[in-house]
C-alpha cells in the first residue's frame, strides 16, 4: 500500500470518528452557541459610538452587538477540526491530481447551484414574515452579483419557493428542535442544492450555516438560515442589503471568517486575505489589527462582520477554495 493511500485511509478513519462532532454541533443550547461564537470573534475594537439598536434591542454600541454573538451563529470550527479537515482536503487534492482530475479552476458561471428558498412566517403580511416574491428575486440577484463578481464558477438559480406558517419554526435557533423539525420537513435536493430558510429567527440572531464537511453526518440539517428582514429591502439596518445570505452561503461553500485564527498566516486557509486579529464592524477604513503581517484588514470582504454597505468582495483565493470545497463535498457529477 502506498503512503498516499495509507494517509487517505487514516484520514478517512479519523473523519468518521469526527462525524459525531459535526452532528453534536447542531444540538447545542443557545447560551453555548453564543459562547462559542463569541470565542471565535476575538477581542473586538473599542467603541465609543452611540447606542446600537437592532431588532428592538438596545446595545451600548455596535461592538456590544457584535460581542453578543448575534452577527453570525455558524458553529465554531476548532483548530483541531480545522487541521483534520484541511489534511483531508489536501489528501483529496493529491488523489485527484494523481488521477488527472480537476481540483478546481472551473470557468466563471459554469456551476449552477439550485436554490430552494423556504419562507417561514407566523401569519399573513410582511409584519409576520410573509416576505414577497420581489424580495426573494432581489436576494437571488445579490447572490449572483457577489459570486459572479468574484469570478467564481457559481450561478445561483431559483429552483422553488415554499411558504409555511408555523409560529414555532418562525423563531428557531441553531441546534433547536424547531430547526430540526423545519429542515426535516422542508429540505429539498441533494448535497449541491442550497436550501435557504428565511424566518424571524430567535435570539436576536442574523443567520447561520452548515459547512460542506457536515453534510455526510447531517444531511437534513444542511443549509443556510437568515433573518427575513436581512433580505434586500428589509428593516435589519445596517444588515438589510442581502449580504447576510452572501456571508452564510460563503460558509456553506467552505469559507471561514477572515479573522479565523487571528494574526496567523493560516487564519482562514486563504493566502490572499490579510490576517485579521478580530471581527471588524461598521466600516473601519484603514484598520490594521495585525501589524506583524502584510496588508490592511480585509474589511470589505463578505466574510468579515462589517455592515452590508461596506462589504463588496471575495478574494481570488476564496473563490478557488469554494470551487475546490464544492468539488470535494457538493459536486453531484
mmCIF file of C-alpha atoms in Angstrom:
data_model
loop_
_atom_site.group_PDB
_atom_site.id
_atom_site.type_symbol
_atom_site.label_atom_id
_atom_site.label_comp_id
_atom_site.label_asym_id
_atom_site.label_seq_id
_atom_site.Cartn_x
_atom_site.Cartn_y
_atom_site.Cartn_z
ATOM 1 C CA UNK A 1 0.000 0.000 0.000
ATOM 2 C CA UNK A 2 1.424 3.398 -0.987
ATOM 3 C CA UNK A 3 1.997 6.082 1.629
ATOM 4 C CA UNK A 4 -0.573 8.262 -0.115
ATOM 5 C CA UNK A 5 -3.214 5.535 0.113
ATOM 6 C CA UNK A 6 -2.333 4.861 3.778
ATOM 7 C CA UNK A 7 -2.657 8.578 4.541
ATOM 8 C CA UNK A 8 -6.003 8.755 2.779
ATOM 9 C CA UNK A 9 -7.239 5.703 4.707
ATOM 10 C CA UNK A 10 -6.088 7.172 8.024
ATOM 11 C CA UNK A 11 -7.795 10.463 7.305
ATOM 12 C CA UNK A 12 -10.975 8.709 6.258
ATOM 13 C CA UNK A 13 -10.999 6.800 9.541
ATOM 14 C CA UNK A 14 -10.339 9.952 11.546
ATOM 15 C CA UNK A 15 -13.075 11.787 9.651
ATOM 16 C CA UNK A 16 -15.526 9.047 10.599
ATOM 17 C CA UNK A 17 -14.527 9.498 14.230
ATOM 18 C CA UNK A 18 -15.125 13.223 13.895
ATOM 19 C CA UNK A 19 -18.556 12.930 12.298
ATOM 20 C CA UNK A 20 -20.270 12.977 15.700
ATOM 21 C CA UNK A 21 -18.614 16.339 16.383
ATOM 22 C CA UNK A 22 -20.385 17.911 13.435
ATOM 23 C CA UNK A 23 -23.638 16.279 14.448
ATOM 24 C CA UNK A 24 -23.269 17.421 18.045
ATOM 25 C CA UNK A 25 -22.608 20.947 16.801
ATOM 26 C CA UNK A 26 -26.210 21.030 15.598
ATOM 27 C CA UNK A 27 -27.515 20.044 19.055
ATOM 28 C CA UNK A 28 -26.414 22.974 21.168
ATOM 29 C CA UNK A 29 -28.249 25.153 23.637
ATOM 30 C CA UNK A 30 -28.450 28.880 22.737
ATOM 31 C CA UNK A 31 -26.133 30.006 25.552
ATOM 32 C CA UNK A 32 -23.424 27.615 24.400
ATOM 33 C CA UNK A 33 -23.889 28.758 20.819
ATOM 34 C CA UNK A 34 -23.305 32.373 21.810
ATOM 35 C CA UNK A 35 -20.276 31.443 23.939
ATOM 36 C CA UNK A 36 -18.695 29.563 21.056
ATOM 37 C CA UNK A 37 -19.365 32.333 18.579
ATOM 38 C CA UNK A 38 -18.017 34.980 20.941
ATOM 39 C CA UNK A 39 -14.870 32.902 21.436
ATOM 40 C CA UNK A 40 -14.150 32.911 17.721
ATOM 41 C CA UNK A 41 -14.641 36.630 17.018
ATOM 42 C CA UNK A 42 -11.673 37.678 19.157
ATOM 43 C CA UNK A 43 -11.264 40.855 21.181
ATOM 44 C CA UNK A 44 -13.085 43.424 19.090
ATOM 45 C CA UNK A 45 -12.013 47.065 18.908
ATOM 46 C CA UNK A 46 -13.127 49.609 21.482
ATOM 47 C CA UNK A 47 -16.253 51.564 20.574
ATOM 48 C CA UNK A 48 -17.223 54.998 21.844
ATOM 49 C CA UNK A 49 -20.088 55.244 19.382
ATOM 50 C CA UNK A 50 -23.769 55.768 20.132
ATOM 51 C CA UNK A 51 -26.246 53.134 21.273
ATOM 52 C CA UNK A 52 -26.915 50.484 18.643
ATOM 53 C CA UNK A 53 -30.498 49.343 18.281
ATOM 54 C CA UNK A 54 -31.198 46.131 16.431
ATOM 55 C CA UNK A 55 -34.466 44.215 16.264
ATOM 56 C CA UNK A 56 -35.870 46.299 19.075
ATOM 57 C CA UNK A 57 -32.956 45.587 21.400
ATOM 58 C CA UNK A 58 -30.653 48.374 22.510
ATOM 59 C CA UNK A 59 -26.917 47.721 22.876
ATOM 60 C CA UNK A 60 -24.382 50.130 24.374
ATOM 61 C CA UNK A 61 -22.759 50.399 20.928
ATOM 62 C CA UNK A 62 -22.177 48.289 17.825
ATOM 63 C CA UNK A 63 -19.264 46.497 19.474
ATOM 64 C CA UNK A 64 -21.651 45.234 22.157
ATOM 65 C CA UNK A 65 -23.915 43.843 19.450
ATOM 66 C CA UNK A 66 -21.014 42.053 17.744
ATOM 67 C CA UNK A 67 -19.751 40.748 21.088
ATOM 68 C CA UNK A 68 -23.198 39.302 21.810
ATOM 69 C CA UNK A 69 -22.560 36.685 19.127
ATOM 70 C CA UNK A 70 -25.659 37.615 17.133
ATOM 71 C CA UNK A 71 -23.907 38.676 13.917
ATOM 72 C CA UNK A 72 -23.245 35.113 12.685
ATOM 73 C CA UNK A 73 -24.096 31.952 14.585
ATOM 74 C CA UNK A 74 -22.407 29.470 12.277
ATOM 75 C CA UNK A 75 -20.735 26.911 14.504
ATOM 76 C CA UNK A 76 -17.155 27.438 15.603
ATOM 77 C CA UNK A 77 -14.652 25.112 13.930
ATOM 78 C CA UNK A 78 -11.918 24.282 16.431
ATOM 79 C CA UNK A 79 -8.245 24.344 15.488
ATOM 80 C CA UNK A 80 -8.113 20.550 15.692
ATOM 81 C CA UNK A 81 -11.151 20.023 13.482
ATOM 82 C CA UNK A 82 -9.832 22.590 11.030
ATOM 83 C CA UNK A 83 -6.474 20.785 10.905
ATOM 84 C CA UNK A 84 -8.100 17.412 10.191
ATOM 85 C CA UNK A 85 -10.431 18.939 7.617
ATOM 86 C CA UNK A 86 -7.538 20.615 5.813
ATOM 87 C CA UNK A 87 -5.483 17.405 5.853
ATOM 88 C CA UNK A 88 -8.441 15.550 4.372
ATOM 89 C CA UNK A 89 -8.817 18.206 1.711
ATOM 90 C CA UNK A 90 -5.137 18.090 0.798
ATOM 91 C CA UNK A 91 -5.301 14.305 0.550
ATOM 92 C CA UNK A 92 -8.328 14.639 -1.722
ATOM 93 C CA UNK A 93 -6.444 17.102 -3.911
ATOM 94 C CA UNK A 94 -3.432 14.794 -4.148
ATOM 95 C CA UNK A 95 -5.604 11.852 -5.155
ATOM 96 C CA UNK A 96 -7.428 13.921 -7.788
ATOM 97 C CA UNK A 97 -4.183 15.222 -9.234
ATOM 98 C CA UNK A 98 -2.705 11.726 -9.358
ATOM 99 C CA UNK A 99 -5.745 10.619 -11.342
ATOM 100 C CA UNK A 100 -5.559 13.613 -13.662
ATOM 101 C CA UNK A 101 -8.867 15.004 -12.451
ATOM 102 C CA UNK A 102 -9.872 18.604 -11.863
ATOM 103 C CA UNK A 103 -9.412 20.103 -8.387
ATOM 104 C CA UNK A 104 -10.956 23.452 -9.149
ATOM 105 C CA UNK A 105 -10.469 26.356 -11.553
ATOM 106 C CA UNK A 106 -13.806 25.720 -13.226
ATOM 107 C CA UNK A 107 -14.876 28.511 -15.604
ATOM 108 C CA UNK A 108 -16.812 31.505 -14.328
ATOM 109 C CA UNK A 109 -20.533 30.756 -14.294
ATOM 110 C CA UNK A 110 -20.083 27.073 -15.143
ATOM 111 C CA UNK A 111 -21.641 25.577 -11.989
ATOM 112 C CA UNK A 112 -25.375 26.028 -11.430
ATOM 113 C CA UNK A 113 -26.446 25.855 -7.794
ATOM 114 C CA UNK A 114 -30.174 25.096 -7.431
ATOM 115 C CA UNK A 115 -31.693 27.201 -4.653
ATOM 116 C CA UNK A 116 -34.796 26.392 -2.655
ATOM 117 C CA UNK A 117 -35.946 29.310 -0.523
ATOM 118 C CA UNK A 118 -38.150 28.331 2.378
ATOM 119 C CA UNK A 119 -40.147 31.251 3.765
ATOM 120 C CA UNK A 120 -41.362 30.521 7.283
ATOM 121 C CA UNK A 121 -43.868 33.024 8.654
ATOM 122 C CA UNK A 122 -46.182 33.309 11.642
ATOM 123 C CA UNK A 123 -49.154 34.665 9.720
ATOM 124 C CA UNK A 124 -50.176 36.791 6.771
ATOM 125 C CA UNK A 125 -48.482 40.029 5.795
ATOM 126 C CA UNK A 126 -44.935 41.338 5.799
ATOM 127 C CA UNK A 127 -45.035 42.119 9.523
ATOM 128 C CA UNK A 128 -45.499 38.399 10.176
ATOM 129 C CA UNK A 129 -42.630 37.358 7.933
ATOM 130 C CA UNK A 130 -44.553 36.642 4.731
ATOM 131 C CA UNK A 131 -41.913 38.266 2.525
ATOM 132 C CA UNK A 132 -42.938 38.979 -1.086
ATOM 133 C CA UNK A 133 -41.524 37.366 -4.210
ATOM 134 C CA UNK A 134 -39.856 40.686 -5.075
ATOM 135 C CA UNK A 135 -37.506 40.364 -2.086
ATOM 136 C CA UNK A 136 -36.701 36.783 -2.998
ATOM 137 C CA UNK A 137 -35.807 37.877 -6.545
ATOM 138 C CA UNK A 138 -33.672 40.691 -5.145
ATOM 139 C CA UNK A 139 -31.836 38.236 -2.856
ATOM 140 C CA UNK A 140 -31.048 35.981 -5.805
ATOM 141 C CA UNK A 141 -29.653 38.979 -7.683
ATOM 142 C CA UNK A 142 -27.448 39.889 -4.705
ATOM 143 C CA UNK A 143 -26.026 36.362 -4.516
ATOM 144 C CA UNK A 144 -25.270 36.214 -8.225
ATOM 145 C CA UNK A 145 -23.707 39.674 -8.234
ATOM 146 C CA UNK A 146 -21.419 38.774 -5.312
ATOM 147 C CA UNK A 147 -20.274 35.367 -6.528
ATOM 148 C CA UNK A 148 -20.234 36.279 -10.204
ATOM 149 C CA UNK A 149 -18.316 39.463 -9.495
ATOM 150 C CA UNK A 150 -15.709 37.408 -7.674
ATOM 151 C CA UNK A 151 -15.064 35.304 -10.743
ATOM 152 C CA UNK A 152 -16.356 32.163 -9.034
ATOM 153 C CA UNK A 153 -17.881 29.323 -11.061
ATOM 154 C CA UNK A 154 -21.204 29.573 -9.227
ATOM 155 C CA UNK A 155 -24.538 30.704 -10.651
ATOM 156 C CA UNK A 156 -27.475 30.534 -8.251
ATOM 157 C CA UNK A 157 -30.749 29.506 -9.872
ATOM 158 C CA UNK A 158 -34.050 29.584 -8.017
ATOM 159 C CA UNK A 159 -35.464 26.053 -8.018
ATOM 160 C CA UNK A 160 -38.532 26.847 -5.963
ATOM 161 C CA UNK A 161 -40.085 28.665 -3.033
ATOM 162 C CA UNK A 162 -42.016 27.104 -0.165
ATOM 163 C CA UNK A 163 -44.181 29.071 2.238
ATOM 164 C CA UNK A 164 -45.009 27.687 5.666
ATOM 165 C CA UNK A 165 -46.906 29.238 8.547
ATOM 166 C CA UNK A 166 -45.533 27.896 11.810
ATOM 167 C CA UNK A 167 -45.017 30.167 14.825
ATOM 168 C CA UNK A 168 -42.602 27.724 16.480
ATOM 169 C CA UNK A 169 -40.364 27.270 13.458
ATOM 170 C CA UNK A 170 -40.505 31.016 12.853
ATOM 171 C CA UNK A 171 -38.288 31.734 15.871
ATOM 172 C CA UNK A 172 -35.945 28.736 15.564
ATOM 173 C CA UNK A 173 -32.370 28.978 16.796
ATOM 174 C CA UNK A 174 -29.257 26.921 15.942
ATOM 175 C CA UNK A 175 -29.482 23.349 17.205
ATOM 176 C CA UNK A 176 -33.076 23.708 18.391
ATOM 177 C CA UNK A 177 -35.844 21.165 17.946
ATOM 178 C CA UNK A 178 -37.656 23.764 15.836
ATOM 179 C CA UNK A 179 -34.716 23.991 13.426
ATOM 180 C CA UNK A 180 -34.538 20.221 13.104
ATOM 181 C CA UNK A 181 -38.277 19.909 12.530
ATOM 182 C CA UNK A 182 -38.375 22.678 9.939
ATOM 183 C CA UNK A 183 -35.414 21.389 7.968
ATOM 184 C CA UNK A 184 -36.569 17.767 8.104
ATOM 185 C CA UNK A 185 -39.945 18.791 6.712
ATOM 186 C CA UNK A 186 -38.813 21.312 4.109
ATOM 187 C CA UNK A 187 -35.342 20.463 2.812
ATOM 188 C CA UNK A 188 -35.156 19.572 -0.895
ATOM 189 C CA UNK A 189 -32.467 18.321 -3.275
ATOM 190 C CA UNK A 190 -29.024 16.835 -2.712
ATOM 191 C CA UNK A 191 -25.604 17.948 -1.477
ATOM 192 C CA UNK A 192 -25.324 20.504 -4.261
ATOM 193 C CA UNK A 193 -28.701 22.115 -3.571
ATOM 194 C CA UNK A 194 -28.726 25.276 -1.470
ATOM 195 C CA UNK A 195 -31.643 25.347 0.958
ATOM 196 C CA UNK A 196 -32.081 28.856 2.330
ATOM 197 C CA UNK A 197 -34.534 29.366 5.183
ATOM 198 C CA UNK A 198 -35.873 32.882 5.858
ATOM 199 C CA UNK A 199 -37.625 33.398 9.187
ATOM 200 C CA UNK A 200 -37.879 35.727 12.167
ATOM 201 C CA UNK A 201 -35.200 33.677 13.903
ATOM 202 C CA UNK A 202 -34.883 33.853 17.671
ATOM 203 C CA UNK A 203 -32.141 35.051 19.977
ATOM 204 C CA UNK A 204 -31.737 38.346 18.121
ATOM 205 C CA UNK A 205 -29.639 36.468 15.532
ATOM 206 C CA UNK A 206 -28.895 37.321 11.903
ATOM 207 C CA UNK A 207 -28.113 33.897 10.466
ATOM 208 C CA UNK A 208 -26.076 30.707 10.396
ATOM 209 C CA UNK A 209 -24.963 27.985 8.009
ATOM 210 C CA UNK A 210 -23.544 24.478 7.835
ATOM 211 C CA UNK A 211 -20.154 23.654 6.336
ATOM 212 C CA UNK A 212 -19.664 21.304 3.356
ATOM 213 C CA UNK A 213 -17.925 18.689 5.507
ATOM 214 C CA UNK A 214 -21.010 18.489 7.756
ATOM 215 C CA UNK A 215 -23.224 17.119 5.003
ATOM 216 C CA UNK A 216 -22.220 13.451 5.326
ATOM 217 C CA UNK A 217 -23.148 13.289 9.013
ATOM 218 C CA UNK A 218 -26.221 15.509 8.975
ATOM 219 C CA UNK A 219 -27.799 15.790 5.548
ATOM 220 C CA UNK A 220 -31.159 17.096 6.738
ATOM 221 C CA UNK A 221 -29.570 19.975 8.652
ATOM 222 C CA UNK A 222 -27.577 21.183 5.642
ATOM 223 C CA UNK A 223 -28.293 24.724 4.507
ATOM 224 C CA UNK A 224 -28.420 28.395 5.405
ATOM 225 C CA UNK A 225 -30.792 30.220 7.762
ATOM 226 C CA UNK A 226 -31.192 34.003 7.625
ATOM 227 C CA UNK A 227 -33.288 36.636 9.319
ATOM 228 C CA UNK A 228 -36.095 37.534 6.936
ATOM 229 C CA UNK A 229 -35.592 41.267 7.395
ATOM 230 C CA UNK A 230 -31.951 40.926 6.230
ATOM 231 C CA UNK A 231 -33.128 40.323 2.657
ATOM 232 C CA UNK A 232 -32.824 43.332 0.310
ATOM 233 C CA UNK A 233 -35.425 45.915 1.227
ATOM 234 C CA UNK A 234 -35.781 44.589 4.769
ATOM 235 C CA UNK A 235 -35.545 46.527 8.012
ATOM 236 C CA UNK A 236 -32.471 44.926 9.620
ATOM 237 C CA UNK A 237 -30.330 48.081 9.193
ATOM 238 C CA UNK A 238 -27.323 48.048 8.670
ATOM 239 C CA UNK A 239 -27.643 44.408 7.555
ATOM 240 C CA UNK A 240 -30.512 44.938 5.125
ATOM 241 C CA UNK A 241 -28.909 44.626 1.668
ATOM 242 C CA UNK A 242 -28.938 40.831 1.414
ATOM 243 C CA UNK A 243 -25.335 40.173 2.366
ATOM 244 C CA UNK A 244 -26.160 38.118 5.433
ATOM 245 C CA UNK A 245 -27.120 35.438 2.904
ATOM 246 C CA UNK A 246 -23.944 36.161 0.899
ATOM 247 C CA UNK A 247 -21.854 35.666 4.055
ATOM 248 C CA UNK A 248 -23.629 32.494 5.186
ATOM 249 C CA UNK A 249 -23.524 30.932 1.714
ATOM 250 C CA UNK A 250 -19.757 31.521 1.868
ATOM 251 C CA UNK A 251 -19.674 29.202 4.898
ATOM 252 C CA UNK A 252 -21.913 26.721 3.064
ATOM 253 C CA UNK A 253 -19.286 26.644 0.308
ATOM 254 C CA UNK A 254 -16.385 26.132 2.725
ATOM 255 C CA UNK A 255 -15.124 29.572 3.759
ATOM 256 C CA UNK A 256 -14.157 30.575 7.268
ATOM 257 C CA UNK A 257 -14.310 34.099 8.648
ATOM 258 C CA UNK A 258 -11.452 36.336 7.565
ATOM 259 C CA UNK A 259 -10.482 36.669 11.234
ATOM 260 C CA UNK A 260 -10.365 32.885 11.835
ATOM 261 C CA UNK A 261 -7.128 32.131 13.648
ATOM 262 C CA UNK A 262 -6.341 35.783 14.353
ATOM 263 C CA UNK A 263 -2.907 37.121 13.427
ATOM 264 C CA UNK A 264 -1.549 33.888 11.984
ATOM 265 C CA UNK A 265 -0.909 33.154 8.354
ATOM 266 C CA UNK A 266 -3.061 30.046 8.448
ATOM 267 C CA UNK A 267 -6.009 32.200 9.537
ATOM 268 C CA UNK A 268 -8.842 31.333 7.093
ATOM 269 C CA UNK A 269 -6.749 28.937 4.946
ATOM 270 C CA UNK A 270 -6.747 31.506 2.122
ATOM 271 C CA UNK A 271 -3.416 33.118 1.280
ATOM 272 C CA UNK A 272 -4.683 36.358 -0.262
ATOM 273 C CA UNK A 273 -6.900 37.540 2.615
ATOM 274 C CA UNK A 274 -4.699 39.501 5.052
ATOM 275 C CA UNK A 275 -4.640 38.270 8.635
ATOM 276 C CA UNK A 276 -7.077 39.964 10.993
ATOM 277 C CA UNK A 277 -6.928 39.907 14.776
ATOM 278 C CA UNK A 278 -10.670 40.005 15.393
ATOM 279 C CA UNK A 279 -14.003 40.694 13.749
ATOM 280 C CA UNK A 280 -14.443 44.173 12.302
ATOM 281 C CA UNK A 281 -17.740 46.046 12.485
ATOM 282 C CA UNK A 282 -19.145 49.188 10.907
ATOM 283 C CA UNK A 283 -16.701 50.100 8.142
ATOM 284 C CA UNK A 284 -13.325 50.903 9.755
ATOM 285 C CA UNK A 285 -11.354 52.020 6.702
ATOM 286 C CA UNK A 286 -7.608 51.555 7.147
ATOM 287 C CA UNK A 287 -7.910 49.119 10.054
ATOM 288 C CA UNK A 288 -4.679 47.170 10.570
ATOM 289 C CA UNK A 289 -5.058 44.825 13.519
ATOM 290 C CA UNK A 290 -2.148 42.511 12.586
ATOM 291 C CA UNK A 291 0.811 44.834 12.108
ATOM 292 C CA UNK A 292 3.248 41.900 12.009
ATOM 293 C CA UNK A 293 1.506 40.545 8.899
ATOM 294 C CA UNK A 294 1.274 42.218 5.476
ATOM 295 C CA UNK A 295 -1.814 44.061 4.335
ATOM 296 C CA UNK A 296 -4.639 46.031 5.909
ATOM 297 C CA UNK A 297 -7.580 44.142 7.367
ATOM 298 C CA UNK A 298 -9.998 42.808 4.699
ATOM 299 C CA UNK A 299 -12.942 44.828 5.997
ATOM 300 C CA UNK A 300 -14.683 44.882 2.597
ATOM 301 C CA UNK A 301 -14.659 41.090 2.379
ATOM 302 C CA UNK A 302 -18.007 39.323 2.622
ATOM 303 C CA UNK A 303 -16.597 37.000 5.293
ATOM 304 C CA UNK A 304 -15.923 39.768 7.813
ATOM 305 C CA UNK A 305 -18.575 41.263 10.138
ATOM 306 C CA UNK A 306 -18.813 44.767 8.689
ATOM 307 C CA UNK A 307 -22.028 46.464 7.553
ATOM 308 C CA UNK A 308 -23.626 45.274 4.311
ATOM 309 C CA UNK A 309 -22.793 48.584 2.641
ATOM 310 C CA UNK A 310 -19.099 48.046 3.439
ATOM 311 C CA UNK A 311 -18.770 44.504 2.055
ATOM 312 C CA UNK A 312 -18.338 44.076 -1.682
ATOM 313 C CA UNK A 313 -15.897 41.254 -2.489
ATOM 314 C CA UNK A 314 -14.466 37.778 -2.220
ATOM 315 C CA UNK A 315 -10.772 37.292 -2.972
ATOM 316 C CA UNK A 316 -9.445 35.134 -5.775
ATOM 317 C CA UNK A 317 -8.184 32.674 -3.188
ATOM 318 C CA UNK A 318 -11.604 32.437 -1.591
ATOM 319 C CA UNK A 319 -13.194 31.742 -4.969
ATOM 320 C CA UNK A 320 -10.657 28.974 -5.577
ATOM 321 C CA UNK A 321 -11.283 27.482 -2.133
ATOM 322 C CA UNK A 322 -15.057 27.481 -2.622
ATOM 323 C CA UNK A 323 -14.622 25.836 -6.020
ATOM 324 C CA UNK A 324 -12.452 23.045 -4.587
ATOM 325 C CA UNK A 325 -14.623 22.536 -1.497
ATOM 326 C CA UNK A 326 -17.710 22.292 -3.690
ATOM 327 C CA UNK A 327 -15.989 19.720 -5.895
ATOM 328 C CA UNK A 328 -14.987 17.640 -2.893
ATOM 329 C CA UNK A 329 -18.223 17.746 -0.921
ATOM 330 C CA UNK A 330 -21.067 19.074 -3.036
ATOM 331 C CA UNK A 331 -20.481 18.083 -6.648
ATOM 332 C CA UNK A 332 -23.048 15.546 -7.806
ATOM 333 C CA UNK A 333 -21.335 14.824 -11.142
#
